[in-house]
CSV table of N, CA and C in Angstrom, one decimal:
chain,number,residue,atom,x,y,z
A,216,UNK,N,-37.0,4.4,16.8
A,216,UNK,CA,-38.0,3.4,17.2
A,216,UNK,C,-37.6,2.0,16.7
A,217,UNK,N,-37.2,1.9,15.5
A,217,UNK,CA,-36.9,0.6,14.9
A,217,UNK,C,-35.4,0.3,15.1
A,218,UNK,N,-34.6,1.2,15.6
A,218,UNK,CA,-33.2,0.9,15.8
A,218,UNK,C,-32.9,-0.2,16.8
A,219,UNK,N,-33.7,-0.2,17.8
A,219,UNK,CA,-33.4,-1.2,18.9
A,219,UNK,C,-34.4,-2.3,18.9
A,220,UNK,N,-35.0,-2.6,17.8
A,220,UNK,CA,-36.0,-3.6,17.7
A,220,UNK,C,-35.5,-5.0,18.0
A,221,UNK,N,-34.3,-5.4,17.5
A,221,UNK,CA,-33.8,-6.7,17.8
A,221,UNK,C,-33.5,-6.9,19.3
A,222,UNK,N,-32.9,-5.9,19.9
A,222,UNK,CA,-32.5,-6.0,21.3
A,222,UNK,C,-33.8,-6.0,22.2
A,223,UNK,N,-34.8,-5.3,21.8
A,223,UNK,CA,-36.0,-5.3,22.6
A,223,UNK,C,-36.7,-6.6,22.5
A,224,UNK,N,-36.7,-7.2,21.3
A,224,UNK,CA,-37.3,-8.5,21.1
A,224,UNK,C,-36.6,-9.6,21.8
A,225,UNK,N,-35.3,-9.6,21.8
A,225,UNK,CA,-34.5,-10.6,22.5
A,225,UNK,C,-34.6,-10.5,24.0
A,226,UNK,N,-34.7,-9.2,24.5
A,226,UNK,CA,-34.8,-9.0,26.0
A,226,UNK,C,-36.2,-9.5,26.4
A,227,UNK,N,-37.2,-9.4,25.6
A,227,UNK,CA,-38.6,-9.9,26.0
A,227,UNK,C,-38.6,-11.4,26.1
A,228,UNK,N,-37.9,-12.1,25.3
A,228,UNK,CA,-37.8,-13.5,25.3
A,228,UNK,C,-37.0,-13.9,26.6
A,229,UNK,N,-35.9,-13.2,26.9
A,229,UNK,CA,-35.2,-13.6,28.1
A,229,UNK,C,-35.9,-13.3,29.4
A,230,UNK,N,-36.8,-12.3,29.4
A,230,UNK,CA,-37.6,-12.1,30.6
A,230,UNK,C,-38.7,-13.2,30.8
A,231,UNK,N,-39.2,-13.7,29.7
A,231,UNK,CA,-40.2,-14.7,29.8
A,231,UNK,C,-39.7,-16.1,30.2
A,232,UNK,N,-38.4,-16.4,29.9
A,232,UNK,CA,-37.9,-17.7,30.2
A,232,UNK,C,-38.0,-18.1,31.7
A,233,UNK,N,-37.6,-17.3,32.6
A,233,UNK,CA,-37.8,-17.7,34.0
A,233,UNK,C,-39.2,-18.0,34.4
A,234,UNK,N,-40.2,-17.3,33.9
A,234,UNK,CA,-41.6,-17.6,34.2
A,234,UNK,C,-42.0,-19.0,33.7
A,235,UNK,N,-41.5,-19.4,32.6
A,235,UNK,CA,-41.8,-20.7,32.1
A,235,UNK,C,-41.2,-21.8,32.9
A,236,UNK,N,-39.9,-21.5,33.4
A,236,UNK,CA,-39.3,-22.5,34.2
A,236,UNK,C,-40.0,-22.6,35.6
A,237,UNK,N,-40.5,-21.5,36.1
A,237,UNK,CA,-41.3,-21.6,37.3
A,237,UNK,C,-42.5,-22.5,37.2
A,238,UNK,N,-43.2,-22.3,36.0
A,238,UNK,CA,-44.4,-23.1,35.8
A,238,UNK,C,-44.1,-24.6,35.7
A,239,UNK,N,-43.0,-24.9,35.0
A,239,UNK,CA,-42.6,-26.3,34.9
A,239,UNK,C,-42.2,-26.9,36.2
A,240,UNK,N,-41.6,-26.1,37.1
A,240,UNK,CA,-41.2,-26.6,38.4
A,240,UNK,C,-42.5,-26.8,39.3
A,241,UNK,N,-43.5,-25.9,39.1
A,241,UNK,CA,-44.7,-26.1,39.9
A,241,UNK,C,-45.5,-27.4,39.4
A,242,UNK,N,-45.4,-27.6,38.1
A,242,UNK,CA,-46.1,-28.8,37.6
A,242,UNK,C,-45.4,-30.1,38.1
A,243,UNK,N,-44.1,-30.0,38.2
A,243,UNK,CA,-43.4,-31.2,38.6
A,243,UNK,C,-43.7,-31.4,40.1
A,244,UNK,N,-43.8,-30.4,40.9
A,244,UNK,CA,-44.1,-30.6,42.3
A,244,UNK,C,-45.5,-31.1,42.5
A,245,UNK,N,-46.4,-30.6,41.8
A,245,UNK,CA,-47.8,-31.2,41.9
A,245,UNK,C,-47.8,-32.6,41.5
A,246,UNK,N,-47.6,-32.9,40.3
A,246,UNK,CA,-47.5,-34.3,39.8
A,246,UNK,C,-48.7,-35.1,40.2
A,247,UNK,N,-48.6,-36.4,40.0
A,247,UNK,CA,-49.6,-37.3,40.4
A,247,UNK,C,-49.1,-38.0,41.7
A,248,UNK,N,-50.0,-38.3,42.6
A,248,UNK,CA,-49.6,-38.9,43.8
A,248,UNK,C,-49.0,-40.3,43.5
A,249,UNK,N,-48.1,-40.7,44.4
A,249,UNK,CA,-47.4,-42.0,44.1
A,249,UNK,C,-48.4,-43.1,44.5
A,250,UNK,N,-49.3,-42.9,45.4
A,250,UNK,CA,-50.2,-44.0,45.9
A,250,UNK,C,-51.5,-43.8,45.2
A,251,UNK,N,-52.0,-44.8,44.5
A,251,UNK,CA,-53.3,-44.8,43.9
A,251,UNK,C,-54.3,-45.2,45.0
A,252,UNK,N,-55.3,-44.3,45.2
A,252,UNK,CA,-56.3,-44.4,46.2
A,252,UNK,C,-55.7,-44.5,47.6
A,253,UNK,N,-54.6,-44.0,47.8
A,253,UNK,CA,-53.9,-43.9,49.1
A,253,UNK,C,-53.4,-45.2,49.5
A,254,UNK,N,-53.2,-46.2,48.6
A,254,UNK,CA,-52.6,-47.5,49.0
A,254,UNK,C,-51.2,-47.7,48.4
A,255,UNK,N,-50.5,-48.5,49.1
A,255,UNK,CA,-49.1,-48.8,48.6
A,255,UNK,C,-49.3,-50.0,47.6
A,256,UNK,N,-48.2,-50.2,46.8
A,256,UNK,CA,-48.3,-51.3,45.9
A,256,UNK,C,-48.6,-52.7,46.5
A,257,UNK,N,-48.1,-53.1,47.6
A,257,UNK,CA,-48.5,-54.4,48.2
A,257,UNK,C,-49.9,-54.4,48.6
A,258,UNK,N,-50.5,-53.3,49.1
A,258,UNK,CA,-51.9,-53.3,49.4
A,258,UNK,C,-52.8,-53.5,48.2
A,259,UNK,N,-52.4,-52.8,47.1
A,259,UNK,CA,-53.1,-52.9,45.8
A,259,UNK,C,-53.1,-54.3,45.3
A,260,UNK,N,-51.9,-55.0,45.4
A,260,UNK,CA,-51.8,-56.4,45.0
A,260,UNK,C,-52.7,-57.3,45.8
A,261,UNK,N,-52.7,-57.1,47.1
A,261,UNK,CA,-53.5,-57.9,47.9
A,261,UNK,C,-55.0,-57.8,47.6
A,262,UNK,N,-55.4,-56.6,47.4
A,262,UNK,CA,-56.9,-56.4,47.0
A,262,UNK,C,-57.2,-57.0,45.6
A,263,UNK,N,-56.2,-56.9,44.7
A,263,UNK,CA,-56.4,-57.5,43.4
A,263,UNK,C,-56.5,-59.1,43.5
A,264,UNK,N,-55.6,-59.6,44.4
A,264,UNK,CA,-55.6,-61.1,44.6
A,264,UNK,C,-56.9,-61.5,45.3
A,265,UNK,N,-57.4,-60.8,46.2
A,265,UNK,CA,-58.7,-61.1,46.9
A,265,UNK,C,-59.8,-61.0,45.9
A,266,UNK,N,-59.9,-60.0,45.1
A,266,UNK,CA,-60.9,-59.9,44.1
A,266,UNK,C,-60.9,-61.1,43.1
A,267,UNK,N,-59.7,-61.5,42.7
A,267,UNK,CA,-59.6,-62.6,41.8
A,267,UNK,C,-60.1,-63.9,42.5
A,268,UNK,N,-59.7,-64.1,43.7
A,268,UNK,CA,-60.2,-65.3,44.4
A,268,UNK,C,-61.7,-65.3,44.6
A,269,UNK,N,-62.3,-64.1,45.0
A,269,UNK,CA,-63.7,-64.0,45.1
A,269,UNK,C,-64.4,-64.3,43.8
A,270,UNK,N,-63.9,-63.8,42.7
A,270,UNK,CA,-64.5,-64.1,41.4
A,270,UNK,C,-64.5,-65.6,41.1
A,271,UNK,N,-63.4,-66.2,41.4
A,271,UNK,CA,-63.3,-67.7,41.1
A,271,UNK,C,-64.2,-68.5,42.0
A,272,UNK,N,-64.3,-68.1,43.3
A,272,UNK,CA,-65.2,-68.9,44.2
A,272,UNK,C,-66.7,-68.6,43.7
A,273,UNK,N,-67.1,-67.4,43.4
A,273,UNK,CA,-68.4,-67.1,43.0
A,273,UNK,C,-68.7,-67.9,41.7
A,274,UNK,N,-67.8,-67.9,40.8
A,274,UNK,CA,-68.0,-68.7,39.5
A,274,UNK,C,-68.2,-70.2,39.8
A,275,UNK,N,-67.4,-70.7,40.7
A,275,UNK,CA,-67.6,-72.2,41.0
A,275,UNK,C,-68.9,-72.4,41.6
A,276,UNK,N,-69.3,-71.5,42.5
A,276,UNK,CA,-70.7,-71.7,43.1
A,276,UNK,C,-71.8,-71.6,42.1
A,277,UNK,N,-71.6,-70.7,41.2
A,277,UNK,CA,-72.6,-70.5,40.1
A,277,UNK,C,-72.7,-71.8,39.3
A,278,UNK,N,-71.5,-72.4,38.9
A,278,UNK,CA,-71.5,-73.6,38.2
A,278,UNK,C,-72.2,-74.8,39.0
A,279,UNK,N,-72.0,-74.8,40.3
A,279,UNK,CA,-72.6,-75.8,41.1
A,279,UNK,C,-74.1,-75.6,41.2
A,280,UNK,N,-74.6,-74.4,41.3
A,280,UNK,CA,-76.0,-74.1,41.4
A,280,UNK,C,-76.7,-74.5,40.1
A,281,UNK,N,-76.1,-74.1,39.0
A,281,UNK,CA,-76.8,-74.4,37.7
A,281,UNK,C,-76.5,-75.8,37.2
A,282,UNK,N,-75.9,-76.6,38.0
A,282,UNK,CA,-75.5,-78.0,37.8
A,282,UNK,C,-74.8,-78.2,36.5
A,283,UNK,N,-73.8,-77.3,36.2
A,283,UNK,CA,-72.9,-77.5,35.1
A,283,UNK,C,-71.8,-78.4,35.4
A,284,UNK,N,-71.5,-78.4,36.7
A,284,UNK,CA,-70.5,-79.4,37.2
A,284,UNK,C,-71.1,-80.1,38.5
A,285,UNK,N,-70.6,-81.2,38.7
A,285,UNK,CA,-71.1,-82.0,39.9
A,285,UNK,C,-69.9,-82.4,40.7
A,286,UNK,N,-69.9,-82.2,42.0
A,286,UNK,CA,-68.8,-82.6,42.8
A,286,UNK,C,-68.8,-84.2,42.8
A,287,UNK,N,-67.6,-84.8,43.0
A,287,UNK,CA,-67.5,-86.3,42.9
A,287,UNK,C,-68.2,-87.0,44.1
A,288,UNK,N,-68.4,-86.3,45.2
A,288,UNK,CA,-69.0,-87.0,46.4
A,288,UNK,C,-70.5,-86.9,46.4
A,289,UNK,N,-71.2,-86.5,45.4
A,289,UNK,CA,-72.7,-86.5,45.3
A,289,UNK,C,-73.1,-87.6,44.4
């Protein structure tokens, strides 16, 4: 019973190794999608740029409404 203990222990480890490799391969295949929200990098940049411009315009309008700044032609 104990004569072949080392061989049986090493064979068990060798049998499990391919299973771990398959799990790692499956994880690599799944991974995260390359496109965030289904958009390419230029599309994401354009949306970020539009949001920045909208924020700036809304901020300027708010300053005009609350009379913190006055345009020079008034």
